[in-house]
Coordinates of C-alpha atoms in Angstrom, one line a residue:
M358 CA 178.7 85.7 23.0
Q359 CA 179.1 88.1 20.1
N360 CA 179.9 91.7 21.1
T361 CA 177.1 93.7 19.5
N362 CA 178.6 96.9 20.8
K363 CA 181.7 96.6 18.6
K364 CA 182.1 99.7 16.4
T365 CA 182.5 99.0 12.7
R366 CA 185.2 100.8 10.8
A367 CA 185.7 101.7 7.1
V368 CA 188.4 103.3 5.1
V369 CA 187.5 105.1 1.8
L370 CA 190.4 105.7 -0.6
G371 CA 189.6 108.1 -3.5
G372 CA 190.8 108.6 -7.0
G373 CA 193.6 111.0 -7.9
G374 CA 196.0 109.6 -10.5
V375 CA 199.5 108.4 -9.8
T376 CA 200.2 111.3 -7.5
G377 CA 197.0 110.4 -5.6
I378 CA 198.4 106.9 -5.1
A379 CA 201.6 108.3 -3.7
W380 CA 199.9 110.8 -1.5
E381 CA 197.6 108.2 0.0
I382 CA 200.5 105.8 0.6
G383 CA 202.3 108.7 2.4
I384 CA 199.3 109.4 4.6
I385 CA 198.8 105.8 5.5
T386 CA 202.4 105.2 6.3
A387 CA 202.6 108.2 8.5
L388 CA 199.5 107.2 10.4
L389 CA 201.0 103.7 10.9
Q390 CA 204.2 105.2 12.3
E391 CA 202.0 107.2 14.8
G392 CA 200.2 104.0 15.9
L393 CA 197.1 104.1 13.6
N394 CA 196.8 101.1 11.4
L395 CA 194.0 101.7 8.8
A396 CA 194.4 98.0 7.7
D397 CA 192.4 97.2 10.9
A398 CA 189.2 98.4 9.1
D399 CA 186.3 96.1 8.5
V400 CA 186.1 97.3 4.9
I401 CA 188.4 99.2 2.6
I402 CA 186.6 100.9 -0.4
G403 CA 188.9 101.9 -3.2
T404 CA 188.0 104.0 -6.2
S405 CA 190.5 104.5 -9.1
A406 CA 193.8 105.4 -7.5
G407 CA 192.4 104.3 -4.2
S408 CA 191.8 100.8 -5.6
F409 CA 195.6 100.3 -6.0
V410 CA 196.3 101.6 -2.5
G411 CA 193.4 99.7 -1.1
T412 CA 194.7 96.5 -2.5
A413 CA 198.0 96.9 -0.6
L414 CA 196.3 98.0 2.6
A415 CA 193.7 95.3 2.6
S416 CA 196.2 92.5 1.9
G417 CA 198.4 93.5 4.8
Y418 CA 201.3 94.6 2.5
D419 CA 204.2 96.4 4.2
M420 CA 203.2 100.0 3.7
K421 CA 206.6 101.3 4.7
K422 CA 208.1 99.3 1.9
L423 CA 205.4 100.6 -0.5
Y424 CA 206.2 104.2 0.6
D425 CA 209.9 103.7 0.0
S426 CA 209.1 102.4 -3.5
Q427 CA 207.5 105.8 -4.4
F428 CA 211.0 107.3 -4.5
I429 CA 212.2 104.8 -7.1
Q430 CA 211.3 105.4 -10.7
N431 CA 208.7 103.0 -12.0
K432 CA 209.7 102.4 -15.6
S433 CA 206.2 101.0 -16.4
E434 CA 204.5 104.3 -15.7
V435 CA 203.4 106.4 -18.6
N436 CA 203.3 110.2 -18.3
V437 CA 199.9 111.2 -19.6
S438 CA 197.6 114.2 -19.3
V439 CA 194.0 115.0 -20.1
S440 CA 193.6 117.1 -23.3
S441 CA 191.6 120.3 -23.2
E442 CA 189.1 118.7 -25.6
V443 CA 188.4 115.8 -23.1
I444 CA 188.2 118.2 -20.2
K445 CA 185.5 120.1 -22.1
L446 CA 183.5 116.9 -22.7
W447 CA 183.8 116.0 -19.0
T448 CA 182.5 119.5 -18.0
E449 CA 179.6 119.1 -20.4
S450 CA 178.7 115.8 -18.8
F451 CA 178.3 117.4 -15.4
I452 CA 176.4 120.4 -16.9
Y453 CA 173.9 118.3 -18.8
G454 CA 173.8 115.4 -16.3
K455 CA 173.0 117.8 -13.4
D456 CA 172.6 115.6 -10.3
D457 CA 171.7 112.4 -12.1
K458 CA 174.7 110.2 -11.5
K459 CA 173.7 107.5 -13.9
K460 CA 173.2 110.0 -16.7
I461 CA 176.6 111.5 -16.0
G462 CA 178.2 108.1 -15.9
K463 CA 176.6 107.2 -19.2
M464 CA 177.9 110.3 -20.8
F465 CA 181.4 109.5 -19.5
G466 CA 180.9 106.0 -21.0
D467 CA 180.1 107.6 -24.4
I468 CA 183.3 109.6 -24.1
A469 CA 185.3 106.5 -23.5
K470 CA 183.7 104.8 -26.6
K471 CA 184.1 107.7 -29.0
Y472 CA 187.3 109.3 -27.9
P473 CA 190.5 107.3 -28.8
V474 CA 193.2 107.1 -26.2
K475 CA 196.9 107.2 -27.0
V476 CA 197.9 104.5 -24.5
S477 CA 197.5 100.9 -25.7
K478 CA 195.8 98.2 -23.6
E479 CA 199.1 96.4 -23.3
E480 CA 200.8 99.6 -22.0
R481 CA 198.0 100.1 -19.5
Q482 CA 198.2 96.5 -18.4
A483 CA 201.9 96.9 -17.6
V484 CA 201.1 100.0 -15.5
V485 CA 198.4 98.2 -13.6
E486 CA 200.6 95.2 -12.9
S487 CA 203.5 97.3 -11.8
R488 CA 201.3 99.1 -9.2
L489 CA 199.6 96.0 -7.8
T490 CA 201.2 94.4 -4.7
T491 CA 199.1 91.2 -5.1
T492 CA 196.6 89.7 -7.6
I493 CA 194.7 87.8 -4.8
W494 CA 191.4 89.5 -3.8
P495 CA 191.7 90.7 -0.1
S496 CA 188.5 89.7 1.7
K497 CA 187.9 93.2 3.0
L498 CA 188.5 95.1 -0.2
K499 CA 185.7 96.6 -2.4
V500 CA 186.5 98.3 -5.7
T501 CA 184.2 100.6 -7.7
A502 CA 183.7 101.0 -11.5
V503 CA 181.1 102.4 -13.8
D504 CA 179.2 100.5 -16.5
A505 CA 180.0 102.4 -19.6
E506 CA 176.6 101.6 -21.2
T507 CA 174.2 102.3 -18.4
G508 CA 176.3 104.7 -16.3
E509 CA 175.6 102.7 -13.2
L510 CA 178.2 102.5 -10.4
H511 CA 179.1 98.9 -9.5
V512 CA 181.0 97.6 -6.4
F513 CA 183.2 94.6 -6.9
D514 CA 184.7 92.2 -4.3
K515 CA 186.2 88.8 -4.1
D516 CA 182.8 87.2 -4.9
S517 CA 182.0 89.3 -8.0
G518 CA 183.2 86.7 -10.5
T519 CA 186.2 88.7 -11.9
T520 CA 189.9 89.0 -11.1
L521 CA 191.3 91.7 -8.9
T522 CA 193.4 92.9 -11.9
N523 CA 190.3 93.4 -14.0
A524 CA 188.4 95.3 -11.3
V525 CA 191.3 97.6 -10.4
S526 CA 192.0 98.2 -14.1
A527 CA 188.4 99.2 -14.6
S528 CA 188.3 101.3 -11.5
G529 CA 191.1 103.5 -12.9
A530 CA 190.0 103.5 -16.6
V531 CA 189.7 107.3 -17.0
P532 CA 187.7 108.1 -20.2
G533 CA 189.9 109.8 -22.8
L534 CA 193.1 108.9 -20.9
W535 CA 193.2 105.1 -20.3
P536 CA 191.5 102.3 -22.2
S537 CA 188.2 101.1 -21.0
V538 CA 188.1 97.5 -19.6
T539 CA 185.8 94.6 -20.7
F540 CA 184.8 91.7 -18.5
N541 CA 181.6 89.9 -17.6
D542 CA 180.2 90.9 -21.0
R543 CA 180.3 94.6 -20.0
V544 CA 182.5 97.6 -20.7
W545 CA 183.8 99.4 -17.6
I546 CA 185.2 102.9 -16.9
D547 CA 186.7 104.7 -13.9
G548 CA 184.7 104.4 -10.7
G549 CA 185.6 108.0 -9.8
M550 CA 184.1 109.8 -12.8
V551 CA 180.9 110.8 -10.9
S552 CA 182.3 110.8 -7.4
S553 CA 186.0 110.8 -6.8
T554 CA 185.7 108.8 -3.6
N555 CA 182.1 107.3 -3.5
A556 CA 182.3 107.9 0.3
F557 CA 178.6 107.3 0.6
L558 CA 179.3 103.6 0.2
A559 CA 180.6 103.6 3.8
D560 CA 177.4 105.2 5.2
S561 CA 176.5 102.2 7.3
Y562 CA 179.8 102.1 9.3
D563 CA 180.3 103.7 12.7
K564 CA 183.8 105.0 12.1
V565 CA 185.0 106.2 8.7
V566 CA 188.3 107.6 7.5
I567 CA 188.3 109.1 4.0
L568 CA 191.4 110.0 2.0
S569 CA 190.5 112.2 -1.0
P570 CA 193.3 113.5 -3.3
M571 CA 190.7 115.1 -5.5
P572 CA 188.0 116.7 -3.2
Q573 CA 186.8 119.3 -5.8
K574 CA 183.0 119.5 -6.4
Y575 CA 181.8 119.1 -10.0
G576 CA 178.4 120.2 -11.1
L577 CA 175.4 119.3 -8.9
V578 CA 176.7 116.0 -7.6
S579 CA 177.6 116.1 -3.9
S580 CA 181.2 116.6 -3.1
V581 CA 183.2 114.4 -0.8
K582 CA 183.0 117.1 1.9
E583 CA 179.2 117.2 1.6
D584 CA 179.1 113.4 1.7
A585 CA 181.3 113.4 4.8
E586 CA 179.1 116.1 6.5
E587 CA 176.0 114.0 5.9
M588 CA 177.7 110.8 7.2
Q589 CA 178.8 112.7 10.3
K590 CA 175.2 112.9 11.4
R591 CA 175.3 109.2 12.1
A592 CA 179.0 108.3 12.4
A593 CA 182.5 109.5 13.4
V594 CA 184.1 110.6 10.2
S595 CA 187.6 112.0 9.4
L596 CA 188.1 113.5 5.9
I597 CA 191.7 114.1 4.8
I598 CA 192.3 116.2 1.7
P599 CA 195.6 117.6 0.5
D600 CA 196.9 120.6 2.5
N601 CA 198.7 123.4 0.8
D602 CA 202.1 121.6 0.7
S603 CA 200.5 118.5 -0.7
I604 CA 198.7 120.5 -3.4
L605 CA 202.0 122.0 -4.5
A606 CA 203.7 118.6 -4.5
I607 CA 201.0 117.0 -6.5
G608 CA 201.1 119.8 -9.1
K609 CA 198.7 120.5 -11.9
N610 CA 198.7 117.1 -13.6
P611 CA 197.8 114.2 -11.2
Y612 CA 198.8 111.7 -13.9
D613 CA 202.4 112.8 -14.0
P614 CA 204.6 110.1 -12.4
T615 CA 207.5 112.5 -11.9
H616 CA 205.6 114.1 -9.1
A617 CA 205.0 110.8 -7.2
A618 CA 208.0 111.1 -4.9
A619 CA 207.1 114.6 -3.8
S620 CA 203.5 113.7 -3.4
A621 CA 204.4 110.7 -1.2
K622 CA 206.7 112.8 1.0
A623 CA 204.0 115.6 1.3
G624 CA 201.4 113.0 2.2
F625 CA 203.7 111.5 4.9
E626 CA 204.3 114.9 6.5
Q627 CA 200.6 115.8 6.4
G628 CA 199.7 112.4 7.9
I629 CA 202.0 113.1 10.9
K630 CA 200.3 116.4 11.5
E631 CA 196.8 115.0 11.2
A632 CA 197.3 111.8 13.2
S633 CA 196.0 113.1 16.5
I634 CA 192.8 114.3 14.8
I635 CA 192.3 111.0 13.0
Y636 CA 193.0 109.1 16.2
K637 CA 189.8 110.5 17.7
T638 CA 187.8 108.9 14.9
W639 CA 189.7 105.6 14.6
A640 CA 190.4 104.6 18.2

């Protein structure tokens, strides 16, 4: 007989650049050391940086090994930053889009189409491939991306008719920074441009752990904290955002790979401190 009382569990991994990847890996590895295995989730939802980490977690990859790799220079990484001009366009998107996520997403899509990026598709492909621990879709992984034409958020999984590499590339295609990605006759951009975590996608689960390297609120769109507070009305939710030490380690540019090692270490130390709190949600 099926146990209908079984609590469903979800992990949500948000965007945050290469430092966000390292920080999330640090958190997850620390929790694992403390006896909390987030890979036991029923679903793992990754957005942008979180899609890379989610791939490793959902596939059962050795997270300690992945953590150790953060302290070795990845020669495929490219040190990039968002220009003041692009940041201004991002800000305008939130001002004029107000609380209309599709409108904001479409404006970000327009930025991606009109604003040239300095990194080639080949360079970006090398970055993506160097970060992925597998190219096989894990059954419990879901990855977000935004349709650049319509602004609509899409959720991809193993049955979506595209490769894991395509989906993860699209999920991290930050407009004005990384090239947009084309597949299934559509152009795709970063899934975190309207919501850095898309935590609301885990709304139907009983227990939810959210890792959000970029918890800031932009415009009138609900922040990850607001999403978590709404979900807490129906579920047990733990939201982890960078503490002061992690903020210092990440630095001002989340896309700077030279801060990855420090971000991973800070995430690990923060994870050790917060394990007992997360246990109450996860156990």
